[in-house]
Coordinates of N, CA and C in Angstrom, one line a residue:
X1 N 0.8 -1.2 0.0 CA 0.0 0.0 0.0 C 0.9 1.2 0.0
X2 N 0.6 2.1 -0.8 CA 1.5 3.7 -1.1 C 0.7 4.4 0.3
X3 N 2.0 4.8 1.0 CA 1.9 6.0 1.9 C 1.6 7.3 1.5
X4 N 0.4 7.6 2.3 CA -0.5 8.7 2.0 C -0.7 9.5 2.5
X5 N -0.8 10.7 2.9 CA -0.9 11.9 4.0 C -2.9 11.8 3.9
X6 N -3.0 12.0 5.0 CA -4.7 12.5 5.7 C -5.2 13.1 4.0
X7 N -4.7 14.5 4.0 CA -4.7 15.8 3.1 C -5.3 15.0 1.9
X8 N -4.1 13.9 1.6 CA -3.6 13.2 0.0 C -4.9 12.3 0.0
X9 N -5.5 11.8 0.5 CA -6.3 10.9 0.7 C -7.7 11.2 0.3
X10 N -7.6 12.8 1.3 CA -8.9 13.4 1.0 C -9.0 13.7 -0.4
X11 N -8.1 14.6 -0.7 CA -8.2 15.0 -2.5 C -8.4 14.0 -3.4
X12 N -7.6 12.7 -3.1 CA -8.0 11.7 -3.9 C -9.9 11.6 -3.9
X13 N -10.1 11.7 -2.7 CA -11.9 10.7 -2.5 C -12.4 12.0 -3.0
X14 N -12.6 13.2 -2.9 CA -13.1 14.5 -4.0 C -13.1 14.4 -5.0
X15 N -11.9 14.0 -5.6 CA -11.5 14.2 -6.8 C -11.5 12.7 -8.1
X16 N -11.0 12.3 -7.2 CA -10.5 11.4 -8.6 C -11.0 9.7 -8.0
X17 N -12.6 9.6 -7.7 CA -12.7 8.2 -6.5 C -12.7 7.3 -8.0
X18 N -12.6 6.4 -7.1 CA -12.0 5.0 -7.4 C -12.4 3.8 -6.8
X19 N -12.2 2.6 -7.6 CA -12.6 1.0 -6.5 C -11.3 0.6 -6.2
X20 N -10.2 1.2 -6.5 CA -8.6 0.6 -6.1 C -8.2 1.5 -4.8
X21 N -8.6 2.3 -4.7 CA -8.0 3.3 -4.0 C -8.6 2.3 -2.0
X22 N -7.3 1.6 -1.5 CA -7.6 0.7 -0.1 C -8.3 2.2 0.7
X23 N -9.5 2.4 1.0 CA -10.0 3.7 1.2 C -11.3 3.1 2.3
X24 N -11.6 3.8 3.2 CA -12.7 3.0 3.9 C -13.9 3.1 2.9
X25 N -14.6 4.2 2.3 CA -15.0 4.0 0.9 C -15.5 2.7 0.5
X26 N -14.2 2.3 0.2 CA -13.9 1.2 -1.0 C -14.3 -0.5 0.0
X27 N -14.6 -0.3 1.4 CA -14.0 -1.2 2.0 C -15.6 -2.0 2.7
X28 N -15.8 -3.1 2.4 CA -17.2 -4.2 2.7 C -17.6 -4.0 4.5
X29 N -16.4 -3.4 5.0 CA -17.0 -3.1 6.7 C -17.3 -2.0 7.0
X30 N -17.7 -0.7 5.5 CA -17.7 0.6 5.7 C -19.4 0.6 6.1
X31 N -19.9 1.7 6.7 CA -21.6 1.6 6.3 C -21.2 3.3 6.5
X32 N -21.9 4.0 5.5 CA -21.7 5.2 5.0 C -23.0 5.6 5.8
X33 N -23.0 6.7 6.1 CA -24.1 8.1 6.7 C -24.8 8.9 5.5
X34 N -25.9 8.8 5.6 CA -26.6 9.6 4.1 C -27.8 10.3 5.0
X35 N -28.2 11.8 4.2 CA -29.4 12.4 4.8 C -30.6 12.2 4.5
X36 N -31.2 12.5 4.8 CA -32.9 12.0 4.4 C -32.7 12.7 3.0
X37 N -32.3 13.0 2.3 CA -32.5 13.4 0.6 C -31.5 12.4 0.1
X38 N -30.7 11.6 0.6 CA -30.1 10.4 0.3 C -28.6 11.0 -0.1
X39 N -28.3 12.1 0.1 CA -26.3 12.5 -0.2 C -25.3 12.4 1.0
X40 N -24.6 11.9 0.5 CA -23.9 11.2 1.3 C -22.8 11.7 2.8
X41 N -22.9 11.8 3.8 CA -22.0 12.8 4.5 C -20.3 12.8 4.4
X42 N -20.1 11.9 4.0 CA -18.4 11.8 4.0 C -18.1 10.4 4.9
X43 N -19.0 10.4 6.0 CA -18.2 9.6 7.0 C -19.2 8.9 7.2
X44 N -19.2 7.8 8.5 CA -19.8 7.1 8.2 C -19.6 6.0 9.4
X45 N -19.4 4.3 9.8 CA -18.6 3.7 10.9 C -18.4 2.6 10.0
X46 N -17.8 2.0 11.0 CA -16.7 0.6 10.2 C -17.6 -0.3 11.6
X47 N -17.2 -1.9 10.9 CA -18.2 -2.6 11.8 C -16.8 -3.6 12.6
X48 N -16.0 -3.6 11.2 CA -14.8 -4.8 12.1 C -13.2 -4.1 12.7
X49 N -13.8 -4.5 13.9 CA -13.6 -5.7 14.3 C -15.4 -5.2 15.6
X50 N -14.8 -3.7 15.8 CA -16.1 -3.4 16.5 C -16.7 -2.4 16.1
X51 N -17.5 -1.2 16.3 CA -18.3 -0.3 15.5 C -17.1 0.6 16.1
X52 N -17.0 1.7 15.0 CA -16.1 3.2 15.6 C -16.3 4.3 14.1
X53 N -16.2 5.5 14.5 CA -16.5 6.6 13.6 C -15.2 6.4 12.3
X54 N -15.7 6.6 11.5 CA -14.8 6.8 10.0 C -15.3 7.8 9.2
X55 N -14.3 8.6 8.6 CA -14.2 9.5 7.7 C -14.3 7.9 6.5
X56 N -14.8 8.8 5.3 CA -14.3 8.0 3.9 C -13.5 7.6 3.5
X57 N -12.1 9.2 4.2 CA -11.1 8.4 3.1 C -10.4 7.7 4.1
X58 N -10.3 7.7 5.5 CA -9.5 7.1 6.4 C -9.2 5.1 5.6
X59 N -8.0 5.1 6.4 CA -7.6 3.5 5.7 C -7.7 2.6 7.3
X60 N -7.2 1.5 7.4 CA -7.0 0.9 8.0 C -6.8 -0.7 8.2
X61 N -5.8 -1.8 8.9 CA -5.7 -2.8 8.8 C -6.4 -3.8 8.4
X62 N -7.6 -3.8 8.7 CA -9.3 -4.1 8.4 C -9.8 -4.6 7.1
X63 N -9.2 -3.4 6.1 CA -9.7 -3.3 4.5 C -9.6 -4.3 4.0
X64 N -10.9 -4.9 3.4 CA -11.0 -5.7 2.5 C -12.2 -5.2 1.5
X65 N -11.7 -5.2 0.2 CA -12.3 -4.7 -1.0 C -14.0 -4.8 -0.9
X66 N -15.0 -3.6 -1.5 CA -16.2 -4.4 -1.0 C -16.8 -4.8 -3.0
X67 N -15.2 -4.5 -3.6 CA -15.5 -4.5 -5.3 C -15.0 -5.6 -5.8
X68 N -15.3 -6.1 -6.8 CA -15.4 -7.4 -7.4 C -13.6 -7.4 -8.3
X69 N -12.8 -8.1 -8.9 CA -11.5 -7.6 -9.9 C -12.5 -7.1 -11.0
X70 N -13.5 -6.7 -11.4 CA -14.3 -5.9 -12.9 C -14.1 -4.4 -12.3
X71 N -14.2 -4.5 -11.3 CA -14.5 -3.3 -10.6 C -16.3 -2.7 -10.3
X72 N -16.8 -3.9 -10.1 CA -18.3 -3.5 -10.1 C -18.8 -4.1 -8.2
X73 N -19.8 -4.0 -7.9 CA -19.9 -4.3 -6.3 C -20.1 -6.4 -6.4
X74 N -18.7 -6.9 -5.5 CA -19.0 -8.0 -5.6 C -20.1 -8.8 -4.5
X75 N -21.5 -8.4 -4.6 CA -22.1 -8.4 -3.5 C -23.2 -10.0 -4.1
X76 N -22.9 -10.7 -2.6 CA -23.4 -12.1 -2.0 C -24.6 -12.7 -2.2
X77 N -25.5 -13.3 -2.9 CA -26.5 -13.3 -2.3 C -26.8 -14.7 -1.5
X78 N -27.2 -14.4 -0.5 CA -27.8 -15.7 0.1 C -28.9 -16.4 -0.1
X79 N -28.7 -17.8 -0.2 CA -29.8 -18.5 -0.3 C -30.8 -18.2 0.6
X80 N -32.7 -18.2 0.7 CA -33.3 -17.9 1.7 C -33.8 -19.7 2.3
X81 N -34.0 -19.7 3.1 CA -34.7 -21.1 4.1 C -35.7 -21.5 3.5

């Protein structure tokens, strides 16, 4: 992983987002904060290992992709009972 300053991280998620960028964003334990008109606040909490406050672009040990190698959402479904 490329070392990133706070600052660097942020301008990245502004500017130029991405599904590569190891970003809490980017990451399947992120759950994002949105307003009742549905836009998004920036931050949001992480669930693993336990719940705690996250910015978007914050990184951390944790990250695991929540994107498929296409780059589209590689999301689960489960069988129902």
């Amino acid at each position: 992983m490329e070392a990133t300053t706070k600052q660097e991280r942020m301008e990245n998620y502004l500017h130029v987002p991405g599904t590569k960028m190891p970003m809490c964003v980017n990451c399947e334990h992120y759950i994002a904060h949105y307003s009742k008109t549905g836009w998004d606040f920036g931050c949001g909490h992480c669930v693993q290992p336990r719940l705690k406050p996250r910015n978007a672009y914050d990184i951390c040990e944790h990250f695991e992709s929540k994107y498929n190698s296409k780059g589209s959402l590689g999301i689960i479904r489960r069988e129902s009972r």
